[in-house]
XYZ file of C-alpha atoms in Angstrom:
392
model
C -7.104 15.648 -1.086
C -9.140 15.241 2.102
C -10.524 11.832 3.187
C -14.025 13.246 2.701
C -13.242 13.711 -1.002
C -12.225 10.067 -1.509
C -14.773 7.482 -2.564
C -13.982 3.762 -2.604
C -15.527 0.939 -4.622
C -15.469 -2.436 -2.860
C -15.787 -5.498 -5.108
C -16.369 -8.910 -3.509
C -17.861 -12.276 -4.386
C -17.522 -13.407 -0.746
C -20.274 -11.714 1.204
C -23.366 -12.551 3.270
C -25.770 -14.303 3.026
C -22.924 -16.766 2.322
C -21.171 -17.799 5.550
C -17.439 -18.037 6.164
C -14.356 -16.219 7.399
C -13.801 -14.293 4.156
C -17.470 -13.329 4.013
C -17.281 -12.047 7.589
C -14.117 -10.060 6.890
C -15.604 -8.547 3.726
C -18.797 -7.538 5.528
C -16.986 -5.933 8.455
C -14.434 -4.169 6.245
C -17.095 -2.552 4.066
C -19.409 -1.532 6.886
C -16.699 -0.143 9.156
C -14.955 1.669 6.280
C -18.257 3.396 5.564
C -17.816 5.190 8.894
C -14.744 6.982 7.542
C -15.022 7.153 3.734
C -17.749 7.272 1.106
C -18.264 3.651 0.072
C -19.751 2.012 -3.037
C -20.112 -1.751 -3.548
C -20.390 -4.445 -6.188
C -21.220 -7.652 -4.297
C -22.206 -11.167 -5.283
C -25.593 -11.837 -3.694
C -26.415 -15.325 -5.031
C -29.185 -13.916 -7.227
C -27.289 -14.979 -10.365
C -24.632 -17.582 -11.121
C -21.130 -16.757 -9.979
C -19.924 -17.127 -13.576
C -22.418 -14.479 -14.700
C -21.229 -12.183 -11.915
C -17.605 -12.579 -13.026
C -18.466 -12.235 -16.738
C -20.340 -8.965 -16.239
C -18.004 -7.496 -13.636
C -15.822 -5.368 -15.934
C -18.836 -3.605 -17.436
C -20.477 -3.167 -14.049
C -17.348 -1.538 -12.655
C -17.248 0.860 -15.595
C -20.929 1.706 -15.090
C -20.388 2.255 -11.373
C -17.449 4.639 -11.809
C -19.259 6.525 -14.593
C -22.221 7.074 -12.267
C -19.874 7.999 -9.388
C -16.926 9.920 -10.869
C -15.452 10.711 -7.436
C -14.447 7.042 -6.976
C -10.657 7.080 -6.718
C -9.846 3.502 -5.704
C -11.191 -0.036 -6.162
C -10.648 -2.740 -3.573
C -10.915 -6.424 -4.560
C -11.418 -8.658 -1.564
C -9.513 -11.781 -2.597
C -6.993 -13.097 -5.083
C -9.476 -14.944 -7.284
C -11.587 -11.926 -8.164
C -8.434 -9.789 -8.420
C -6.889 -12.272 -10.861
C -9.916 -11.855 -13.128
C -9.895 -8.085 -12.673
C -6.249 -7.911 -13.734
C -7.493 -8.544 -17.289
C -10.122 -5.779 -17.135
C -9.965 -2.675 -19.294
C -11.202 0.869 -18.892
C -10.269 1.940 -15.366
C -6.475 2.007 -15.295
C -6.649 5.609 -14.052
C -7.960 4.394 -10.668
C -5.906 2.980 -7.837
C -6.439 -0.751 -7.312
C -5.945 -2.767 -4.114
C -6.318 -6.505 -3.436
C -6.478 -8.433 -0.156
C -4.870 -11.887 -0.081
C -6.112 -14.415 2.480
C -3.820 -17.440 2.030
C -5.096 -20.099 -0.338
C -5.560 -17.440 -3.014
C -1.768 -17.097 -3.188
C -0.593 -20.709 -2.582
C -3.143 -22.593 -4.744
C -0.848 -25.130 -6.464
C -2.170 -25.020 -10.038
C 0.963 -24.378 -12.168
C -0.814 -21.980 -14.545
C -2.083 -19.939 -11.595
C 1.351 -19.832 -9.964
C 3.330 -18.944 -13.094
C 0.885 -16.865 -15.148
C -1.673 -15.320 -12.787
C 0.214 -14.449 -9.602
C 2.742 -12.210 -11.446
C -0.248 -10.139 -12.595
C -0.893 -9.100 -8.991
C 1.969 -6.635 -9.527
C -0.463 -4.483 -11.544
C -2.201 -3.631 -8.252
C -1.006 -0.536 -6.446
C -1.263 -2.244 -3.053
C -1.415 -5.891 -2.003
C -2.773 -6.317 1.517
C -1.990 -9.617 3.264
C -4.026 -10.711 6.288
C -0.924 -12.131 8.012
C 2.860 -12.146 7.870
C 2.735 -15.718 6.579
C 0.498 -14.681 3.684
C 2.769 -11.721 2.949
C 5.809 -13.999 2.877
C 4.008 -16.401 0.526
C 3.290 -13.450 -1.789
C 6.888 -12.193 -1.700
C 8.287 -15.650 -2.373
C 6.121 -15.861 -5.504
C 7.463 -12.700 -7.054
C 5.078 -10.010 -5.868
C 6.948 -6.730 -5.399
C 7.639 -6.401 -1.640
C 7.139 -2.624 -1.825
C 3.503 -3.234 -2.796
C 2.758 -5.536 0.155
C 1.298 -4.439 3.496
C 0.014 -6.597 6.369
C -3.326 -5.730 7.971
C -4.662 -8.442 10.326
C -8.347 -9.253 10.535
C -10.460 -8.195 13.503
C -12.908 -9.746 15.915
C -16.293 -8.845 17.351
C -16.026 -7.102 20.755
C -17.333 -9.245 23.610
C -18.200 -8.056 27.104
C -16.484 -10.376 29.625
C -18.946 -12.788 31.214
C -18.600 -15.525 33.801
C -18.414 -19.122 32.704
C -21.555 -21.139 33.353
C -21.187 -24.544 34.929
C -23.226 -27.135 33.035
C -23.743 -30.341 34.987
C -24.957 -32.062 31.820
C -21.524 -31.799 30.216
C -18.169 -33.037 31.509
C -15.165 -30.728 31.017
C -14.656 -30.299 27.281
C -12.342 -28.970 24.607
C -13.831 -27.549 21.440
C -12.851 -27.217 17.778
C -14.587 -25.167 15.115
C -14.301 -25.189 11.343
C -14.654 -27.031 8.082
C -13.129 -30.530 8.146
C -10.314 -29.868 5.677
C -6.934 -31.540 6.055
C -4.993 -28.430 7.047
C -7.155 -28.022 10.180
C -5.513 -31.151 11.642
C -8.729 -32.507 13.132
C -8.141 -36.190 12.334
C -4.549 -35.884 13.597
C -5.848 -34.499 16.903
C -8.496 -37.218 17.162
C -6.014 -39.994 16.494
C -2.739 -38.858 18.063
C -3.762 -36.707 21.032
C -7.264 -37.158 22.428
C -7.058 -40.925 23.145
C -3.928 -40.389 25.265
C -5.444 -37.793 27.614
C -6.623 -39.109 30.993
C -9.793 -38.147 32.814
C -13.454 -37.458 32.298
C -13.681 -35.026 29.378
C -15.013 -34.639 25.838
C -13.784 -33.187 22.591
C -16.729 -31.360 21.018
C -16.350 -30.572 17.333
C -18.492 -27.929 15.639
C -18.878 -27.050 11.980
C -20.273 -28.424 8.731
C -20.000 -32.209 8.655
C -21.589 -34.990 6.613
C -22.163 -38.043 8.767
C -22.377 -40.231 5.639
C -20.535 -40.026 2.305
C -22.220 -37.721 -0.220
C -22.522 -38.267 -3.955
C -20.057 -35.416 -4.507
C -17.531 -37.098 -2.227
C -17.878 -40.373 -4.136
C -17.324 -38.625 -7.463
C -14.303 -36.680 -6.227
C -12.776 -39.864 -4.835
C -12.731 -41.286 -8.365
C -10.327 -38.600 -9.528
C -6.558 -39.193 -9.739
C -4.762 -38.030 -6.592
C -3.266 -34.844 -8.075
C -6.524 -33.755 -9.688
C -8.445 -34.672 -6.520
C -6.120 -32.419 -4.500
C -6.579 -29.451 -6.847
C -10.353 -29.913 -7.124
C -10.950 -30.198 -3.385
C -8.725 -27.191 -2.638
C -10.536 -25.073 -5.210
C -13.948 -26.142 -3.928
C -12.955 -25.895 -0.264
C -14.193 -29.468 0.013
C -14.036 -31.232 3.434
C -11.134 -33.572 2.723
C -10.797 -34.783 6.324
C -14.357 -36.079 6.702
C -13.699 -39.652 5.640
C -10.962 -40.210 8.223
C -12.888 -38.315 10.908
C -15.923 -40.594 10.502
C -13.764 -43.628 11.311
C -12.249 -41.950 14.362
C -15.642 -40.845 15.660
C -16.758 -44.476 15.593
C -13.567 -45.548 17.391
C -13.844 -43.014 20.252
C -17.538 -42.266 20.854
C -16.957 -41.877 24.597
C -14.455 -39.040 24.097
C -15.279 -37.319 20.794
C -18.581 -35.945 19.540
C -19.237 -33.985 16.350
C -22.184 -31.615 16.749
C -22.259 -30.404 13.148
C -23.512 -26.865 12.642
C -25.126 -25.319 15.703
C -27.144 -22.109 16.199
C -25.052 -19.028 16.945
C -26.281 -18.667 20.535
C -25.379 -22.287 21.263
C -21.950 -21.857 19.677
C -21.335 -18.760 21.763
C -22.263 -20.710 24.913
C -20.021 -23.642 23.933
C -17.024 -21.413 23.203
C -17.417 -19.440 26.423
C -17.582 -22.490 28.686
C -14.977 -24.730 27.066
C -11.810 -25.584 28.964
C -9.892 -24.697 25.785
C -10.395 -23.982 22.102
C -8.115 -26.127 19.929
C -6.693 -25.312 16.492
C -4.267 -28.162 15.715
C -3.373 -27.216 12.127
C -0.923 -29.223 10.047
C 0.981 -28.380 6.886
C -0.713 -29.351 3.620
C 1.022 -28.729 0.305
C -0.783 -26.052 -1.687
C -2.959 -24.935 1.230
C -2.429 -22.686 4.233
C -4.167 -21.031 7.154
C -4.097 -17.406 6.112
C -4.942 -15.936 9.510
C -6.881 -17.975 12.087
C -9.901 -15.787 12.765
C -11.663 -18.448 14.853
C -8.801 -18.279 17.374
C -9.615 -14.641 18.030
C -13.333 -15.373 18.257
C -12.673 -18.005 20.931
C -10.135 -15.899 22.831
C -12.485 -12.911 22.870
C -14.888 -15.062 24.896
C -12.343 -15.773 27.609
C -11.484 -19.303 26.494
C -7.846 -20.366 26.394
C -6.752 -20.942 22.793
C -4.281 -23.753 22.129
C -3.117 -23.563 18.522
C -0.422 -24.849 16.213
C 2.482 -22.454 15.752
C 1.965 -22.436 12.019
C 1.348 -20.034 9.122
C -1.125 -17.199 9.628
C -2.186 -18.427 13.072
C 0.911 -16.727 14.469
C -0.450 -13.329 13.357
C -3.621 -13.950 15.359
C -2.123 -15.614 18.441
C 1.017 -14.546 20.267
C 2.249 -17.192 22.692
C 1.394 -16.468 26.323
C -0.130 -13.109 25.347
C -3.530 -14.076 23.962
C -3.163 -17.839 23.614
C -0.809 -20.805 23.710
C 1.142 -21.935 20.649
C 2.453 -25.484 20.302
C 4.562 -27.122 17.584
C 2.391 -28.522 14.820
C 2.034 -32.332 14.970
C 4.050 -32.645 18.185
C 1.752 -35.134 19.909
C 3.649 -35.149 23.211
C 3.483 -31.366 23.511
C -0.242 -31.345 22.790
C -1.013 -34.226 25.156
C 0.972 -32.603 27.969
C -0.625 -29.178 27.511
C -4.209 -30.428 27.313
C -3.698 -32.737 30.300
C -2.371 -29.775 32.260
C -5.441 -27.714 31.376
C -7.753 -30.497 32.556
C -5.804 -30.927 35.789
C -5.613 -27.192 36.603
C -8.900 -25.619 35.465
C -8.846 -22.614 37.833
C -5.398 -21.510 36.662
C -6.358 -21.693 32.997
C -9.680 -19.956 33.553
C -7.762 -16.959 34.942
C -5.287 -17.215 32.085
C -8.178 -17.165 29.611
C -9.429 -13.917 31.164
C -5.985 -12.341 30.753
C -5.792 -13.510 27.136
C -9.307 -12.173 26.499
C -8.307 -8.651 27.559
C -5.263 -8.735 25.293
C -7.221 -10.002 22.294
C -9.943 -7.396 22.695
C -7.311 -4.680 23.070
C -5.219 -5.720 20.057
C -7.866 -6.724 17.542
C -11.135 -5.243 16.363
C -12.937 -4.768 13.057
C -12.687 -1.028 13.565
C -8.903 -1.177 13.975
C -8.718 -3.249 10.782
C -10.991 -0.899 8.808
C -9.126 2.220 9.937
C -5.856 0.634 8.775
C -7.407 -0.076 5.378
C -8.817 3.462 5.119
C -5.438 4.948 6.011
C -3.881 2.873 3.220
C -6.561 3.947 0.741
C -6.206 7.648 1.585
C -2.417 7.512 1.403
C -2.552 5.907 -2.066
C -5.048 8.443 -3.378
C -3.202 11.420 -1.944
C 0.073 10.173 -3.420
C -1.593 9.788 -6.821
C -2.971 13.340 -6.615
C 0.418 14.745 -5.632
C 2.102 12.964 -8.535
C -0.569 14.231 -10.930
C -0.127 17.823 -9.749
C 3.640 17.508 -10.094
C 3.289 16.261 -13.665
C 0.894 19.085 -14.544
C 3.234 21.667 -12.994
C 6.200 20.297 -14.944
C 4.180 20.306 -18.184
C 3.062 23.886 -17.654
């Protein structure tokens, strides 16, 4: 079976216009795979409720494969939608693949861990976005022979010179949702106040300056239920502590909230360093660390915690700097050194940028997926021909 004869159905409920790392990965995977294979899609577009999308998905898949009988394989883009699909009926003759991103394998609901995760073994291939995610899958009973690691990619960026902005002092930058595992409040409390000199920590991402009604309701829940609910919702669990720390250190820390893409690109390019100070949180994990690559691809030195999936995105002294998670002295010393030696670290950032852009791209990722898809389909065809030959 030639690649041109293989058609793939991509199924995802994480896709633009929604914004996020999984949405970005899904978009790039589908569009780059379409360069190599015939692609069909079933995507959640926010035109109906997500529950309706899930409820009708089995029938829609059956309709799609009936209309396109050359579809040989279905790819589900995260563990949640794959868990639901594991109960589907009517397309067992097709190969099925799921990508796991991190939280969709470690979510600490007992029923999910003991009843749902074992069902991932019905998939012909389980693709993990990092070694840490793959290890989490193996440790939960997923057949190691079914697991492959394919890292995410990054948008290619043409190297550009940093622009000096007299309006801003030297600054570090963070990017992301204020959830506990990102370690933002730890950084604000344990590291930033101890660094000497004229600098700022600029924080970018969704942020509520005042408590919301949803936050007040969630805070009424018992601790265990609060943990499960906020993990499932991706709720910003670090906001409350961050608000206090912002008030305590207004001269050093500023949260910009969401910013336009062009402004974000400018901020990332001209930062002294991009910081990703993740900490361990039970039942949560950083599946990959895509924002590290996005910052490194712009020539900015990445300083990140040596933790979980971040280590599949950043290799120490190759395309970034890794420090022990929650080691305040190590972080203080490294960031002080960057402030005190800006020329050295600007050159280092340029070296790291070349390595990131060489090692990671959406096209590299998509070609790895397509190779996996073709190999599965060709193996299935060979087995089918062998069975037919034996029967004859």
